[in-house]
mmCIF file of C-alpha atoms in Angstrom:
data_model
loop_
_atom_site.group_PDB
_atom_site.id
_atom_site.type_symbol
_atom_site.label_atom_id
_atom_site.label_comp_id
_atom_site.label_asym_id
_atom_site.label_seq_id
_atom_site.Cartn_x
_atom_site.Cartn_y
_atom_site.Cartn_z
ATOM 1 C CA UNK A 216 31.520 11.185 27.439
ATOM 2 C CA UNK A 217 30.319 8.541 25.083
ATOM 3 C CA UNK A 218 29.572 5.577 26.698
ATOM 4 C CA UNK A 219 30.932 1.462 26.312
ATOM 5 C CA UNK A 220 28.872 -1.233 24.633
ATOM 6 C CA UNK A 221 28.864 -2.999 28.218
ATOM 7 C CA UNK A 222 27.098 0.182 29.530
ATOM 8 C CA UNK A 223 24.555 0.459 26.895
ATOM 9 C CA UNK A 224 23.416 -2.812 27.406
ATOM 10 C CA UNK A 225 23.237 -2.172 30.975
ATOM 11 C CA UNK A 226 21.280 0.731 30.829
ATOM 12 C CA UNK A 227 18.863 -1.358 27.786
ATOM 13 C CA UNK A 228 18.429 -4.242 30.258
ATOM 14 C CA UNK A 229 17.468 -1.721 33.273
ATOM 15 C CA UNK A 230 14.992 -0.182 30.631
ATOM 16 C CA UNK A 231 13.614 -3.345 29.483
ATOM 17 C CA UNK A 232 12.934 -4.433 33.270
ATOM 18 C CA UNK A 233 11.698 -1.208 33.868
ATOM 19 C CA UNK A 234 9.131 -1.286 30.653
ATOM 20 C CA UNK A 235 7.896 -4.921 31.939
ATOM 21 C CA UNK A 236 6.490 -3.483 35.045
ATOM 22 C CA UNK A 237 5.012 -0.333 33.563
ATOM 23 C CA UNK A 238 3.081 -2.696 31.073
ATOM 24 C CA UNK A 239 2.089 -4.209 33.915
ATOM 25 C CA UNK A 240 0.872 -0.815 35.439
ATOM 26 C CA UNK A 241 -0.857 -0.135 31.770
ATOM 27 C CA UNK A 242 -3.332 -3.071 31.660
ATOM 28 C CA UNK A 243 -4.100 -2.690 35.347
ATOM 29 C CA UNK A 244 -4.713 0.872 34.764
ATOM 30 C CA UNK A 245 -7.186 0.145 31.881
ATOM 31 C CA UNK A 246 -8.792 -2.692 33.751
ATOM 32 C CA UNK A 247 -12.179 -0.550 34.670
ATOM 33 C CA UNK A 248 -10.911 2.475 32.695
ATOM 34 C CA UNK A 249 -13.420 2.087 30.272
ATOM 35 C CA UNK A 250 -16.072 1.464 32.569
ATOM 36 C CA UNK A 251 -15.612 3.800 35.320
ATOM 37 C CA UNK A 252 -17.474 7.212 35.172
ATOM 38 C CA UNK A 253 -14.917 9.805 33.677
ATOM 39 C CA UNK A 254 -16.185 12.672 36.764
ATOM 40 C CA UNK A 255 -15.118 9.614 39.141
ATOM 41 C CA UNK A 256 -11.824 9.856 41.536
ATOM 42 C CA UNK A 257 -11.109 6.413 40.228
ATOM 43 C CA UNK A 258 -10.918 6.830 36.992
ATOM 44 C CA UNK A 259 -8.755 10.314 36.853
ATOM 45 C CA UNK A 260 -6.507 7.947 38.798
ATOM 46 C CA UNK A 261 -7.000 5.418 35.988
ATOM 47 C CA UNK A 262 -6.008 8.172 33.266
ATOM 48 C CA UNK A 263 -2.878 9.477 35.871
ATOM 49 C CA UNK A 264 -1.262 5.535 35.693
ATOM 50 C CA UNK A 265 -2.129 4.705 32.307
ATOM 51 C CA UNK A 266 -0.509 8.701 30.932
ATOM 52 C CA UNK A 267 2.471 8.003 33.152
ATOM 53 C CA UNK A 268 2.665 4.662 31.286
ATOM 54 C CA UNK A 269 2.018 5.124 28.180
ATOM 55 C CA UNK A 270 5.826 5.136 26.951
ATOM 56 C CA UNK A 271 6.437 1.050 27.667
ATOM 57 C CA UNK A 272 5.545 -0.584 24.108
ATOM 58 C CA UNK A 273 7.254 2.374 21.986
ATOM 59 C CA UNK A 274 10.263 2.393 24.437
ATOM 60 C CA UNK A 275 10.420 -1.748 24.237
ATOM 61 C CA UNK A 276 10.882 -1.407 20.134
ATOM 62 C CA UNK A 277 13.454 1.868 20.823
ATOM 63 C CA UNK A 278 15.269 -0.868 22.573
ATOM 64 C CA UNK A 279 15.234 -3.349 19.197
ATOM 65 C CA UNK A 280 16.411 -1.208 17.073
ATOM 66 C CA UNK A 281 19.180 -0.065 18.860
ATOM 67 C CA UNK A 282 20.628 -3.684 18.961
ATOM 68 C CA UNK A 283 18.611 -5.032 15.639
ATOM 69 C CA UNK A 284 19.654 -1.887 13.316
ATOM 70 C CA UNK A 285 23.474 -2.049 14.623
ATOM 71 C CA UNK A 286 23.600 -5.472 14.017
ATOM 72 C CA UNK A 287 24.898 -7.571 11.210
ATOM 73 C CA UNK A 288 22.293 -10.227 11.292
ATOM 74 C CA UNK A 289 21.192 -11.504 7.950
ATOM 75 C CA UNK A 290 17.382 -11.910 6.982
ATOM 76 C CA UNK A 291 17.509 -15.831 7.030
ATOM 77 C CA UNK A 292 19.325 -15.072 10.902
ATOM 78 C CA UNK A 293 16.848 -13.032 11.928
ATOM 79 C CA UNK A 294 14.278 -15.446 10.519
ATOM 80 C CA UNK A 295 15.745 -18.651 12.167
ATOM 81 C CA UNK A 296 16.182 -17.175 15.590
ATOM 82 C CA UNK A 297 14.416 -14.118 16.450
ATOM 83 C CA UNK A 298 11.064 -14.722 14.491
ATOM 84 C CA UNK A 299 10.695 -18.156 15.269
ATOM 85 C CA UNK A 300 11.093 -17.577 18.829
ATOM 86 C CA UNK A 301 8.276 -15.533 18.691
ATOM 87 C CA UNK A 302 6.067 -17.763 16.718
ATOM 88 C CA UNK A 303 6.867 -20.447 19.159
ATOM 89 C CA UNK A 304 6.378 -18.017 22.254
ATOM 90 C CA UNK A 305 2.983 -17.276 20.512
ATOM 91 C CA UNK A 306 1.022 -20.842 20.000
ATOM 92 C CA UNK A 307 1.985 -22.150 23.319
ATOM 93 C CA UNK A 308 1.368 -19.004 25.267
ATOM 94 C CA UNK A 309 -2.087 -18.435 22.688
ATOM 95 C CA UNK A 310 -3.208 -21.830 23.863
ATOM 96 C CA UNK A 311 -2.589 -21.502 27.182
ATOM 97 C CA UNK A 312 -4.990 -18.186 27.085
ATOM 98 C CA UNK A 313 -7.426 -19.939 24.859
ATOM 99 C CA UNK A 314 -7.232 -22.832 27.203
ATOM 100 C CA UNK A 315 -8.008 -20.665 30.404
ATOM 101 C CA UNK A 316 -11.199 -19.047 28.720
ATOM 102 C CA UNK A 317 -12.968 -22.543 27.211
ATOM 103 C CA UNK A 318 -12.265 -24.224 30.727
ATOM 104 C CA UNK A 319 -12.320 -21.639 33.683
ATOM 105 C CA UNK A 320 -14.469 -18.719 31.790
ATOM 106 C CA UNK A 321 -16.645 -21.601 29.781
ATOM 107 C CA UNK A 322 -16.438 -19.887 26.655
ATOM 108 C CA UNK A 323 -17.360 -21.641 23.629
ATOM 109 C CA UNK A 324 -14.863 -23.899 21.955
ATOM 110 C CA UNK A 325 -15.455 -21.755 18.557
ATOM 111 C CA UNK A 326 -14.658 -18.649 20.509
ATOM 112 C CA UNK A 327 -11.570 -20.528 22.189
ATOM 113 C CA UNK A 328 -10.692 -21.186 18.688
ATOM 114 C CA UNK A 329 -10.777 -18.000 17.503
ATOM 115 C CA UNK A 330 -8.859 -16.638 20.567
ATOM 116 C CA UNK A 331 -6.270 -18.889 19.860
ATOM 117 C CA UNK A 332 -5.875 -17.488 16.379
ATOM 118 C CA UNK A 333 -5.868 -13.972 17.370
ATOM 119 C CA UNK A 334 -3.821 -14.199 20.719
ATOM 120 C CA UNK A 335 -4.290 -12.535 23.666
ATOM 121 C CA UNK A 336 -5.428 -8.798 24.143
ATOM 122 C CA UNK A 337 -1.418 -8.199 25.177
ATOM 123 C CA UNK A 338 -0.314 -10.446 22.490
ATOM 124 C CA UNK A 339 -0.957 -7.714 19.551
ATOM 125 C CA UNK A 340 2.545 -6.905 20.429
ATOM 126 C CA UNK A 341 3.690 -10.394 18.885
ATOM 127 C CA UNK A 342 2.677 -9.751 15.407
ATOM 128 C CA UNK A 343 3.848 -6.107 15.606
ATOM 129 C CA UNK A 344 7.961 -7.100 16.377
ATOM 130 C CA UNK A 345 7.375 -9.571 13.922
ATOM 131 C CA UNK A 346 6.418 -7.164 10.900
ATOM 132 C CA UNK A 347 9.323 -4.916 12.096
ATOM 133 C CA UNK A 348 12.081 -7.890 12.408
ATOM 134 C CA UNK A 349 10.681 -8.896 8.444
ATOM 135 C CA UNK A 350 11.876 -5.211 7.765
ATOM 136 C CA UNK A 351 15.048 -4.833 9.446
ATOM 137 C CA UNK A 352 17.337 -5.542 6.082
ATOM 138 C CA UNK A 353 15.330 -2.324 4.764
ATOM 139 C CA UNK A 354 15.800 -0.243 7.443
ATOM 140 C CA UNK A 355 19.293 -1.040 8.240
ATOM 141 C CA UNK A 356 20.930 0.760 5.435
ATOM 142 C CA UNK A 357 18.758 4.035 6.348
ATOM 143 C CA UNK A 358 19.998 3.646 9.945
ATOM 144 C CA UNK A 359 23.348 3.566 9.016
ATOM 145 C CA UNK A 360 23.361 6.543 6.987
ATOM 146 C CA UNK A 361 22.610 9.803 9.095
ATOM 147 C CA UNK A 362 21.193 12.129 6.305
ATOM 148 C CA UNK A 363 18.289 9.363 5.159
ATOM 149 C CA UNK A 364 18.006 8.581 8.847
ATOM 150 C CA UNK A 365 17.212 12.213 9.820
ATOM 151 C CA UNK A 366 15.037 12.547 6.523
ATOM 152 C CA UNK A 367 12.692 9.267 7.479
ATOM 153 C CA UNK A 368 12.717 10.503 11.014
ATOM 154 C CA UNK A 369 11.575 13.998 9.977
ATOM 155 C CA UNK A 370 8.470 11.989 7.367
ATOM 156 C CA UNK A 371 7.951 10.477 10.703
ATOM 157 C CA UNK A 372 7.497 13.129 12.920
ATOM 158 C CA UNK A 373 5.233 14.971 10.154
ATOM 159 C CA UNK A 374 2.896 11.604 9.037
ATOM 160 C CA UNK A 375 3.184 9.889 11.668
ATOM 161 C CA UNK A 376 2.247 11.900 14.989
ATOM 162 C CA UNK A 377 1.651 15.603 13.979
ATOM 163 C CA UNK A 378 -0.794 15.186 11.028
ATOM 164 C CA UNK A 379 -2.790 11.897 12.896
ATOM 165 C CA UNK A 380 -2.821 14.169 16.252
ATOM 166 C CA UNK A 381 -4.250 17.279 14.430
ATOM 167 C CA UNK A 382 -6.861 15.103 13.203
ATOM 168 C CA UNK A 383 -7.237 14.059 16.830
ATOM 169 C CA UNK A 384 -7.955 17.074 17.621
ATOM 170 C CA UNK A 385 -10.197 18.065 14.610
ATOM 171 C CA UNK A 386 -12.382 14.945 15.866
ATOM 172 C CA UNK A 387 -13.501 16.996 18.941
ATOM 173 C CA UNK A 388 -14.609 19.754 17.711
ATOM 174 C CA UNK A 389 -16.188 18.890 14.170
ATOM 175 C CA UNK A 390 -17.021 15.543 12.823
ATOM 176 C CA UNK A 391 -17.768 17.101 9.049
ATOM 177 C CA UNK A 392 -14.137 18.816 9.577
ATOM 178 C CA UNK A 393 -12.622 15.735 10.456
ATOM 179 C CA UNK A 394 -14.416 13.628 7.570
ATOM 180 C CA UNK A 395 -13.182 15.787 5.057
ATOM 181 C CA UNK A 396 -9.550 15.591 6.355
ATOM 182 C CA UNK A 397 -9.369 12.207 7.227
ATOM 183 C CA UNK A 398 -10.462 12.048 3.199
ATOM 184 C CA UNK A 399 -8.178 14.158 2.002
ATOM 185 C CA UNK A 400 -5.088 12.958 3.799
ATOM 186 C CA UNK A 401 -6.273 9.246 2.701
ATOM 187 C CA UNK A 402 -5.766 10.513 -1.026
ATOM 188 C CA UNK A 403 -1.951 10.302 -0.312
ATOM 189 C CA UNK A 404 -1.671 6.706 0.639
ATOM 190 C CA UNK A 405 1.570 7.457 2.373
ATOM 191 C CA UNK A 406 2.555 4.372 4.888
ATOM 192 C CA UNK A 407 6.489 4.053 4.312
ATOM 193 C CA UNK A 408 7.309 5.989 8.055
ATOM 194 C CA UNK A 409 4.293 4.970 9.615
ATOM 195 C CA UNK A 410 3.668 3.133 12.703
ATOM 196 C CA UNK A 411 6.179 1.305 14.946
ATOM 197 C CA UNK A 412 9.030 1.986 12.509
ATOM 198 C CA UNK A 413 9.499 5.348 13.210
ATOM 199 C CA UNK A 414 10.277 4.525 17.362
ATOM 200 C CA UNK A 415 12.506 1.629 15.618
ATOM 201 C CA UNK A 416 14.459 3.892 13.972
ATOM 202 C CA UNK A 417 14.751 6.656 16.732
ATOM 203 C CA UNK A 418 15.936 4.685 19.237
ATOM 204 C CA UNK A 419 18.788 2.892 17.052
ATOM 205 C CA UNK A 420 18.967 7.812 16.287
ATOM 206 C CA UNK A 421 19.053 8.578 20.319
ATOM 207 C CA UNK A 422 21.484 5.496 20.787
ATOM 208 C CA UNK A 423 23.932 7.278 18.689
ATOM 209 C CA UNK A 424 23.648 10.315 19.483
ATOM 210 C CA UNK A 425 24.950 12.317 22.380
ATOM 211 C CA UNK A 426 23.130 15.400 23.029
ATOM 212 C CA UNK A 427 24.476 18.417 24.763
ATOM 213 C CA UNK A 428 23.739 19.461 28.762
ATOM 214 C CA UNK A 429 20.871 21.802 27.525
ATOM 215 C CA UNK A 430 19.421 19.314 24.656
ATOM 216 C CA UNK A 431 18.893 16.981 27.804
ATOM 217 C CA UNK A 432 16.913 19.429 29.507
ATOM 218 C CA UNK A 433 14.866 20.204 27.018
ATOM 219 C CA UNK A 434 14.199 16.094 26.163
ATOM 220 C CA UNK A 435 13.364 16.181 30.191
ATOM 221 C CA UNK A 436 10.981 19.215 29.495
ATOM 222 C CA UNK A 437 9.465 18.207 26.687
ATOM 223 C CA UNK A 438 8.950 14.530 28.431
ATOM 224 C CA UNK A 439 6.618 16.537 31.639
ATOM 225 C CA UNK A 440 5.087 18.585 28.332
ATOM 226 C CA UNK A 441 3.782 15.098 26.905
ATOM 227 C CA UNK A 442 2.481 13.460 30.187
ATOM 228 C CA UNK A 443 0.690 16.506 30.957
ATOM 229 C CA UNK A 444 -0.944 17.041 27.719
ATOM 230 C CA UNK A 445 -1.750 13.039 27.324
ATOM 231 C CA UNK A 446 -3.178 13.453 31.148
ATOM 232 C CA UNK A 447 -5.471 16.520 30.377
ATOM 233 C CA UNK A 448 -6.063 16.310 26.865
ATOM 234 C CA UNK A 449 -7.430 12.510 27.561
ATOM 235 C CA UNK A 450 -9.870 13.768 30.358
ATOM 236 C CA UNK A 451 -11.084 17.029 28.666
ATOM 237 C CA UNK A 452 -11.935 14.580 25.265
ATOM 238 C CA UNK A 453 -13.303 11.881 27.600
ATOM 239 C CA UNK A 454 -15.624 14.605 29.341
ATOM 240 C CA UNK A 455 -16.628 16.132 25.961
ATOM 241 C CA UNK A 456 -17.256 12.642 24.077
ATOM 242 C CA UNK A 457 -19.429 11.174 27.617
ATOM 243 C CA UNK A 458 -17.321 8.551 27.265
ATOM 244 C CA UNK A 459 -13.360 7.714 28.061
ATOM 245 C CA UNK A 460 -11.737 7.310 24.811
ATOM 246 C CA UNK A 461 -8.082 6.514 24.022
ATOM 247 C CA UNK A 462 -7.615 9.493 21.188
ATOM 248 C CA UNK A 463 -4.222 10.672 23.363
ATOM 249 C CA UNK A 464 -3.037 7.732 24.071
ATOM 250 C CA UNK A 465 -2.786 6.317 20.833
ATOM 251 C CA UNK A 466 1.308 5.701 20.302
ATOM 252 C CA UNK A 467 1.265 8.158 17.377
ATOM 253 C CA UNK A 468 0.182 10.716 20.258
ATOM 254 C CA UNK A 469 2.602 13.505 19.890
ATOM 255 C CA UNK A 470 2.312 13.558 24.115
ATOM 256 C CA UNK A 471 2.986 9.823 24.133
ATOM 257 C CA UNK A 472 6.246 10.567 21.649
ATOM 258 C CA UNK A 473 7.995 13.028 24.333
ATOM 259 C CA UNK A 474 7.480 10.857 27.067
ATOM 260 C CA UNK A 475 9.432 8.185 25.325
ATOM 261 C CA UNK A 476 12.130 10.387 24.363
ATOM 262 C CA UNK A 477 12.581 11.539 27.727
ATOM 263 C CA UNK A 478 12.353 7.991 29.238
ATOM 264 C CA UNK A 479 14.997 7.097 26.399
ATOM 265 C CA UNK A 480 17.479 10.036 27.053
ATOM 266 C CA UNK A 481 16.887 9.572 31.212
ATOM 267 C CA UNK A 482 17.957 5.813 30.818
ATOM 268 C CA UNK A 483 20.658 6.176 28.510
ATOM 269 C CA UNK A 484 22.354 8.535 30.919
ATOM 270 C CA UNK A 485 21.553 7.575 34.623
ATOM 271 C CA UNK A 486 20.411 3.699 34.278
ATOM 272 C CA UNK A 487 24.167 2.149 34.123
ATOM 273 C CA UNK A 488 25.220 2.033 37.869
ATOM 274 C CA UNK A 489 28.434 0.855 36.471
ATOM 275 C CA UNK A 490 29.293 0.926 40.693
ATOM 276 C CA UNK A 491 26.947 -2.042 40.505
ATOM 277 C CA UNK A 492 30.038 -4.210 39.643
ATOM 278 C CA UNK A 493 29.716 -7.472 37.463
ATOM 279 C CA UNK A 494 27.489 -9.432 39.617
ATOM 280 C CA UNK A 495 25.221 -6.427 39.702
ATOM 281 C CA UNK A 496 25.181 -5.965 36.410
ATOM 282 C CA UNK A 497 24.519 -10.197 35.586
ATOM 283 C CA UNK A 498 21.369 -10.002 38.048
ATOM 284 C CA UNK A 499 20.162 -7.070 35.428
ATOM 285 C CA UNK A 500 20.948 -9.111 32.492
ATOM 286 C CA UNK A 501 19.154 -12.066 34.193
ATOM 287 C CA UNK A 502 15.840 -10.143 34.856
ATOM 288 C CA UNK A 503 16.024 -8.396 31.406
ATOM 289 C CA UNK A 504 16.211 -12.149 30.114
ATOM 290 C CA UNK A 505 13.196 -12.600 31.811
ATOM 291 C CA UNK A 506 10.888 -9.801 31.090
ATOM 292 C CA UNK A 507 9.455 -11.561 27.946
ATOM 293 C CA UNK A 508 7.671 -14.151 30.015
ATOM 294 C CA UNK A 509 6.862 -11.558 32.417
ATOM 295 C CA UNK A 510 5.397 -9.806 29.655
ATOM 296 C CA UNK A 511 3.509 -13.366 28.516
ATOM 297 C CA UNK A 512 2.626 -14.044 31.852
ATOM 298 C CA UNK A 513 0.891 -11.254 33.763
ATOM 299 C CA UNK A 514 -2.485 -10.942 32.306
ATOM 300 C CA UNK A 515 -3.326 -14.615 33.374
ATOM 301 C CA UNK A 516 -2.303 -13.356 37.378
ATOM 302 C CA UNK A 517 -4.491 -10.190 36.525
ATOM 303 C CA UNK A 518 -7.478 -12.369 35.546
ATOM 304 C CA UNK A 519 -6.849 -14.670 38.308
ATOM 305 C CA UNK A 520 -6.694 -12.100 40.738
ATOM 306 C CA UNK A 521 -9.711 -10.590 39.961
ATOM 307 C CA UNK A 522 -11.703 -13.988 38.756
ATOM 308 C CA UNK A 523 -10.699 -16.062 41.984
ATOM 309 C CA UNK A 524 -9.758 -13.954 44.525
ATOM 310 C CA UNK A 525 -12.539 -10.431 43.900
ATOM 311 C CA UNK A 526 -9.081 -8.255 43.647
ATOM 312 C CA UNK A 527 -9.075 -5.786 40.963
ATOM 313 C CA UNK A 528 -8.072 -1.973 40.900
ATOM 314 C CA UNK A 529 -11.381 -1.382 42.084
ATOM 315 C CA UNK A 530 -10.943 -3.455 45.713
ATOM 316 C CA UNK A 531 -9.330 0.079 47.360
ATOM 317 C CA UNK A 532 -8.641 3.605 46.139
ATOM 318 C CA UNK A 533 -7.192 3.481 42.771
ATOM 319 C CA UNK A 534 -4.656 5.919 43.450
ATOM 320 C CA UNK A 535 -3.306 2.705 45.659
ATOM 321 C CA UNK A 536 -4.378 -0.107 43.778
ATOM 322 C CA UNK A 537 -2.904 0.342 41.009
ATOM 323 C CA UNK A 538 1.102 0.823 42.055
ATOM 324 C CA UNK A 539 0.112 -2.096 45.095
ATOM 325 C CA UNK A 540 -1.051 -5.182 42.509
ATOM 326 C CA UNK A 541 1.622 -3.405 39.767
ATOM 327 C CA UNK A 542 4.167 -4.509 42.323
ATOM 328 C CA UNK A 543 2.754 -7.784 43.271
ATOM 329 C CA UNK A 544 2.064 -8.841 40.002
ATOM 330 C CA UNK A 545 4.742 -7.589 37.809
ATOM 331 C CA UNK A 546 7.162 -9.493 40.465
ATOM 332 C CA UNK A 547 5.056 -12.874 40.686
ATOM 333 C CA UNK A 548 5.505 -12.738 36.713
ATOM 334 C CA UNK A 549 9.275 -12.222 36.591
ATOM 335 C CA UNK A 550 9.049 -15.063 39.465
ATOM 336 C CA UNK A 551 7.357 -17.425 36.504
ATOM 337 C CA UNK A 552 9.382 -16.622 34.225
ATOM 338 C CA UNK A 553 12.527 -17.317 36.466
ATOM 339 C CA UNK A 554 11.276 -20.766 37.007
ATOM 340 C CA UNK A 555 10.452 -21.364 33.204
ATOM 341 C CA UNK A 556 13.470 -20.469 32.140
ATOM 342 C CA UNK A 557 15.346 -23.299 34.068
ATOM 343 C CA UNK A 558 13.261 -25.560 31.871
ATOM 344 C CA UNK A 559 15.148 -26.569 29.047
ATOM 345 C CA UNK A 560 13.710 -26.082 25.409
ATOM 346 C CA UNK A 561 10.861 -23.844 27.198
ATOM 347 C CA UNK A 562 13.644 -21.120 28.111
ATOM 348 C CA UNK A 563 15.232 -21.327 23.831
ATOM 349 C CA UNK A 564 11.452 -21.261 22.316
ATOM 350 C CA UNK A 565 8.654 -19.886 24.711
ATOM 351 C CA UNK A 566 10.023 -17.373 27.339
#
């Protein structure tokens, strides 16, 4: 049964909540990631969280595009409200970072400068939405038109993940091998499907589509498929290489891409609890609202925590750690953002 607008959203603003906290999980995962031994328990732990993870950034732009590429906003709209907004969100929540490293971690006032410039690690994100918003006039009439939607979905699929991943895999085995095809699939210069687009686009795809019973199961499938191959293929590379390295976890992963269509399909059809009722579904909306300053928030409680207080993924058994401070700190951040977005002005511009 195809579903109402009202559920949709419902089952976006679950999805979005959902997302905040599993970033959260991410950068607590990769915390001593890279500087754990790869034999350790701790950091097969590490690789479990940050594979069962890895779906939250792709899944938060599925989420745009469903509303952005359905939508009727013009350029100079999406300009005046959504891009601003994040250029706001940016300097104050740039300076606030570059703040906390020239006065609590004494770095220099030219590196505080340049931090400020170049945002936080998590703020990457930022300029990424940005580039995609600038585009969504472009995309738009491809959305809305199945066969070209299909046809950049299938460039996608081939440019995007399957040729970058069998150079992945290339990269193991024979660094000549991989030179010479990382040089001859540069001769193309082929960029129009590449990057975050293609999730843009497939999530505006999945949001109108309804897939049969046994299409489902094999979304579901191919989902356990991706984490599994993200979870071994990143410790067998890690092991081979002496050192962890993020080669499967890259979002053009092709392991990372059927995780976030199976998180996609799950949500769509078992994250609406229309039994919730209206109030149920307003205290959704209401923590949805708030999972951008979550998102803004949270690495300043995971520095604190581990600056001030010695607590880090490292303080207990990882397997523990990591879901205990997700928890903790993922819910002090929505708790921030809560309060911040009583604040008038700072809840239109910076959360």
């Amino acid at each position: 049964m195809e579903q109402t607008g009202s559920q949709r959203v419902a089952c976006y603003d679950v999805l979005r909540v959902a997302a905040t906290f599993a970033v959260v999980a991410l950068h607590l995962s990769a915390q001593h990631w890279a500087d754990t031994d790869v034999y350790s328990t701790a950091w097969q732990a590490f690789n479990l969280y940050d594979s069962l993870v890895r779906w939250t950034v792709p899944v938060f732009v599925m989420i745009s595009g469903v509303f952005f590429l359905a939508g009727t906003q013009s350029l100079r709209q999406i300009l005046r409200k959504n891009v601003l907004r994040i250029v706001t969100a940016f300097v104050f929540w740039s300076a606030l970072y570059a703040a906390y490293a020239y006065f609590i971690n004494k770095c220099a006032l030219s590196t505080a400068v340049t931090l400020f410039f170049s945002g936080h690690y998590h703020m990457w994100f930022l300029f990424m939405i940005v580039g995609l918003y600038l585009i969504v006039p472009l995309l738009r009439p491809i959305a809305q038109n199945e066969t070209l939607l299909r046809y950049f979905l299938l460039l996608a699929l081939v440019f995007n993940f399957l040729l970058p991943q069998l150079g992945a895999l290339l990269s193991l085995f024979s660094w000549q091998l991989y030179s010479s095809y990382l040089s001859l699939s540069g001769m193309v210069y082929y960029h129009f499907t590449l990057g975050f687009a293609a999730y843009f686009m497939l999530g505006y795809y999945l949001s109108r589509k309804e897939l049969s019973p046994t299409a489902v199961r094999w979304c579901y499938a191919l989902g356990v498929f991706g984490l599994i191959v993200t979870v071994v293929m990143t410790s067998y590379a890690s092991r081979r290489l002496g050192t962890a390295t993020v080669l499967f976890y890259n979002y053009d992963s092709v392991g990372v891409l059927l995780m976030c269509l199976a998180v996609f399909v799950f949500a769509r059809r078992h994250l609406n609890f229309p039994s919730l009722g209206e109030k149920g579904h307003a205290r959704i909306r209401a923590l949805s609202r708030w999972s951008f300053g979550a998102y803004l928030v949270h690495p300043l409680f995971i520095e604190t925590f581990d600056q001030f207080l010695g607590i880090n993924t490292l303080s207990c058994n990882a397997f523990f750690s990591v879901p205990l401070l997700t928890l903790l700190i993922g819910t002090l951040s929505f708790l921030v953002s809560a309060l911040l977005s009583r604040i008038p002005l700072v809840n239109k511009y910076f959360v």
